[in-house]
XYZ file of C-alpha atoms in Angstrom:
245
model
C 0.000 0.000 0.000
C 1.273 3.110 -1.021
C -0.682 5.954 1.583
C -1.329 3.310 4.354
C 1.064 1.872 6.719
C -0.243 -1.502 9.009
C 2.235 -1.985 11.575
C 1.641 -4.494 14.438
C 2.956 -4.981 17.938
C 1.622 -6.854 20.694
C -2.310 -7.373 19.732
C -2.263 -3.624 18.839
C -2.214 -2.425 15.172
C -1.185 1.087 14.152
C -2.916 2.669 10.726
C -1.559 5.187 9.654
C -2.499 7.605 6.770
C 0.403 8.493 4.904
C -0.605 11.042 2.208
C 1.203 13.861 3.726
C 1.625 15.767 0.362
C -2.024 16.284 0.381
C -2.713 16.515 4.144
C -4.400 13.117 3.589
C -6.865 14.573 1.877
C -9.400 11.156 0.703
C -8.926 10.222 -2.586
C -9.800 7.067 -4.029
C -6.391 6.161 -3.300
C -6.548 6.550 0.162
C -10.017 5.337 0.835
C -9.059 1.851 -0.683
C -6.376 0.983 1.124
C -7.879 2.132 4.380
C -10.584 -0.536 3.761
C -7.984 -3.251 3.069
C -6.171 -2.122 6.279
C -9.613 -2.708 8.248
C -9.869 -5.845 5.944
C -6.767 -6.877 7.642
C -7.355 -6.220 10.963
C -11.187 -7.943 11.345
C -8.900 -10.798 10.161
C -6.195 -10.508 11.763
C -4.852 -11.583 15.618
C -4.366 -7.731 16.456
C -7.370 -7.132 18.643
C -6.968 -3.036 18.692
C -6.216 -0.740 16.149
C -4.955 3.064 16.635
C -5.957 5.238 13.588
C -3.275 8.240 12.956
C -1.705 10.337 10.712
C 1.599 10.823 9.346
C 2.007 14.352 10.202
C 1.065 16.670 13.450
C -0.375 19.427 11.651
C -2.696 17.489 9.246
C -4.848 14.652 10.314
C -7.229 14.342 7.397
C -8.054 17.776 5.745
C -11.467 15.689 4.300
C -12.603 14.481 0.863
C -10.235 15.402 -2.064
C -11.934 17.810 -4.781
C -9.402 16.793 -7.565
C -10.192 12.916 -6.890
C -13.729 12.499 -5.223
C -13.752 9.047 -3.777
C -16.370 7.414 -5.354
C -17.005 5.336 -1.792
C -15.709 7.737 0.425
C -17.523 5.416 3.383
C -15.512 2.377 2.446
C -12.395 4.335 4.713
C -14.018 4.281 7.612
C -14.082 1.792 10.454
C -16.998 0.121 10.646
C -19.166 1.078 8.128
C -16.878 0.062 4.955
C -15.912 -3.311 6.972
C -17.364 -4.402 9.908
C -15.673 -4.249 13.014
C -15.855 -5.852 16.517
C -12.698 -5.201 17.542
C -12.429 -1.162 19.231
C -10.800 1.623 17.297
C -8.912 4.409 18.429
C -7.856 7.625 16.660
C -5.257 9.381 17.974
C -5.393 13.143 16.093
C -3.551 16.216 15.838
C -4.073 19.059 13.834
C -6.872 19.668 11.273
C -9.456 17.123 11.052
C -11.742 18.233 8.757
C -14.708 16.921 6.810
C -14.471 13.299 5.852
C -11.581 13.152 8.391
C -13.796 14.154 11.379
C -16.285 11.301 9.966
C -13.385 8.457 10.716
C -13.250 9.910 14.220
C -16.534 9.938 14.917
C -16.809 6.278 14.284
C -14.118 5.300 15.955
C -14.991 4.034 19.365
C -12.362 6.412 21.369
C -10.299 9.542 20.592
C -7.021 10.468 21.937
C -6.646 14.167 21.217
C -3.322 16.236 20.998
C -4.181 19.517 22.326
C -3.443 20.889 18.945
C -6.466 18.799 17.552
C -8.906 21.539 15.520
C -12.166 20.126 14.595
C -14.114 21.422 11.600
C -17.159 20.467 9.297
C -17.694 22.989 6.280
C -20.264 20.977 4.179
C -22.589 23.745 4.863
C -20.395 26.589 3.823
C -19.517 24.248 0.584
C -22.652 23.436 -0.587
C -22.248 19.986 -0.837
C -22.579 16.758 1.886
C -22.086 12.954 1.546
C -24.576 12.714 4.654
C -21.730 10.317 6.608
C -21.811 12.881 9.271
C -25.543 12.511 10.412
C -24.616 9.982 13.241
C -22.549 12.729 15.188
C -25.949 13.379 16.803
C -25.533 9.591 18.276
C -22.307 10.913 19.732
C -22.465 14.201 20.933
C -25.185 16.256 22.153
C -27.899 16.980 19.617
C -28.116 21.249 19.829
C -23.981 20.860 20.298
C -23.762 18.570 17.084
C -26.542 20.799 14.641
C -24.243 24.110 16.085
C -21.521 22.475 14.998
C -22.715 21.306 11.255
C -24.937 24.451 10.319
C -22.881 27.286 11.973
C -19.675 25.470 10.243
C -17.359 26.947 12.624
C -14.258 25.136 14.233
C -15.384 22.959 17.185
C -11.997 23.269 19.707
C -10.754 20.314 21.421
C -11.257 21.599 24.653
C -14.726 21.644 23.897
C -14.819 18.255 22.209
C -13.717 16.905 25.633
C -16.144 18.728 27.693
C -19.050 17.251 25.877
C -17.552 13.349 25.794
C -16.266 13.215 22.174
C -12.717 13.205 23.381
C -11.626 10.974 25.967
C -8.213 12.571 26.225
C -6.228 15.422 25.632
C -2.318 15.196 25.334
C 0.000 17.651 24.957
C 1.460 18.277 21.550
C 3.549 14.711 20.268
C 2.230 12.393 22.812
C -1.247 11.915 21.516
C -0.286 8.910 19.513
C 1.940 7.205 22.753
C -1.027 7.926 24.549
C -3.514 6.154 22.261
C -1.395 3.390 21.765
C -1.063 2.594 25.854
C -5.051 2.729 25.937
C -4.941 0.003 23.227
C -2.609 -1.912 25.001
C -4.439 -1.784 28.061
C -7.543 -3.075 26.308
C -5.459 -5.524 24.158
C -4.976 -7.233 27.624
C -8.192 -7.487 28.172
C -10.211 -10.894 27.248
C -10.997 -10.183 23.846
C -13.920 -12.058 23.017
C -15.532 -10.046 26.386
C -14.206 -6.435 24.273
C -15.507 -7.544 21.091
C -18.979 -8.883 22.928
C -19.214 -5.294 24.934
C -18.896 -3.036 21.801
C -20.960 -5.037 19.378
C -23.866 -4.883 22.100
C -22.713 -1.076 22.902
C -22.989 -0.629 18.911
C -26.519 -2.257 18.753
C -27.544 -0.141 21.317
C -26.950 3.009 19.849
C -29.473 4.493 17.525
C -28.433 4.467 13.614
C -27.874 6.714 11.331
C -28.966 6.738 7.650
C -25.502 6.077 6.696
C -24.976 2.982 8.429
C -28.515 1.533 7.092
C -26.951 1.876 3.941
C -23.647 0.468 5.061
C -25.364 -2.415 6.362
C -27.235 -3.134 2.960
C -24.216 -2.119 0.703
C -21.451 -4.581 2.473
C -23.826 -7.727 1.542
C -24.878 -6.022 -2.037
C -20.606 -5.359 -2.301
C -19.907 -9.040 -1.812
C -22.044 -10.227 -4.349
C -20.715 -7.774 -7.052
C -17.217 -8.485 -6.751
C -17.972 -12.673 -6.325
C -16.648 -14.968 -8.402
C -20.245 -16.337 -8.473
C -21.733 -13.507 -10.487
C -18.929 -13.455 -12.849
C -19.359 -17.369 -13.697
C -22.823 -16.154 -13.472
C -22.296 -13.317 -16.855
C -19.986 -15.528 -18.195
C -22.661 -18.714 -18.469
C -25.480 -16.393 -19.597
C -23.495 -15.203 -22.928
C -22.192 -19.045 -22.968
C -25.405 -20.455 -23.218
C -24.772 -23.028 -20.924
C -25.750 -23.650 -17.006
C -23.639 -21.696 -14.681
C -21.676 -23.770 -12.060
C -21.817 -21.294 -8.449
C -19.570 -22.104 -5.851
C -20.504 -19.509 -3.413
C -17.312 -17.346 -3.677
């Protein structure tokens, strides 16, 4: 992968973005190999992952306007693959847009105290709608404040009202993070995977992750082997042969 980096240590895996010549802006790129890093850790032993960025003043400056991800949902945790195993972003900077969106699905959020918060679909003119379920994590007149007025939401503030769960001083958010993960990658893991699939289903959903839900089992069948076989026998003339793949 070329803008991702999987590293591993100890039950814990570290993603990090790596598109620092564009602030990790999302492309389609970027989106594609976040999803096969979540790919690879609902399959792997690693039983936490840390989401970060390559650089402290940029966390994810949002969608990219010269490449609009087609899928821009695919990148993050939990919609675009399925995850019982927690996530934890550890951010510094800007995180803006799209970028905000893979925090506020991750299930924690270490915070450098340079951490700037910021949602400008409304000054724009334009919205993907992944950002509806902040009003499942933060307070509802907080959350509509903080899309309509698009104005920066500081950190301080983000702790105050629960969407950070830490605030580090500048360079230690991503230390930080990564002893939270190891503290929970010592935990009995089938008890951690148990608690935030029922904490999950217990939340109310937004429209995004109906679609989510319906696209990940539509997604499988359109890139099976089964439908291909499928085309394939229907020009062929003959009786297909499906082998569930």
């Amino acid at each position: 992968m070329s803008f991702v980096r999987y590293e591993s240590r100890d039950h814990v895996a570290t993603v990090t973005m790596d598109r620092a010549s564009a602030h990790n802006a999302l492309n389609n790129a970027l989106v594609n190999e976040l999803r096969e890093a979540w790919v690879r850790f609902r399959d792997s032993d690693d039983r936490v992952a840390v989401l970060v960025s390559c650089e402290e003043k940029y966390f994810c400056v949002g969608a990219d306007v010269r490449d609009l991800p087609s899928d821009m949902w695919h990148a993050v945790p939990g919609l675009g693959v399925e995850l019982d195993k927690p996530v934890i972003a550890a951010t510094s900077g800007w995180v803006v847009g799209g970028g905000f969106v893979l925090v506020q699905m991750t299930d924690m959020c270490v915070a450098s105290e340079t951490t700037r918060f910021l949602y400008p679909e409304a000054k724009i003119g334009t919205t993907g709608g992944g950002i509806a379920s902040v009003v499942t994590r933060m307070p509802h007149k907080v959350a509509m404040e903080f899309l309509l007025v698009g104005e920066e939401l500081p950190v301080e503030r983000a702790y105050q009202i629960g969407f950070v769960n830490r605030i580090t001083p500048k360079g230690q958010h991503v230390a930080i993070a990564q002893e939270m993960a190891a503290k929970i990658a010592g935990n009995a893991p089938l008890v951690v995977q148990a608690l935030k699939k029922l904490a999950r289903d217990a939340m109310p959903r937004g429209p995004l992750d109906t679609v989510a839900d319906a696209r990940r089992v539509l997604d499988a069948i359109r890139e099976s082997d089964d439908l291909r076989e499928g085309v394939a026998a229907f020009r062929e003339k003959r009786k297909p042969e499906f082998k569930g793949k």
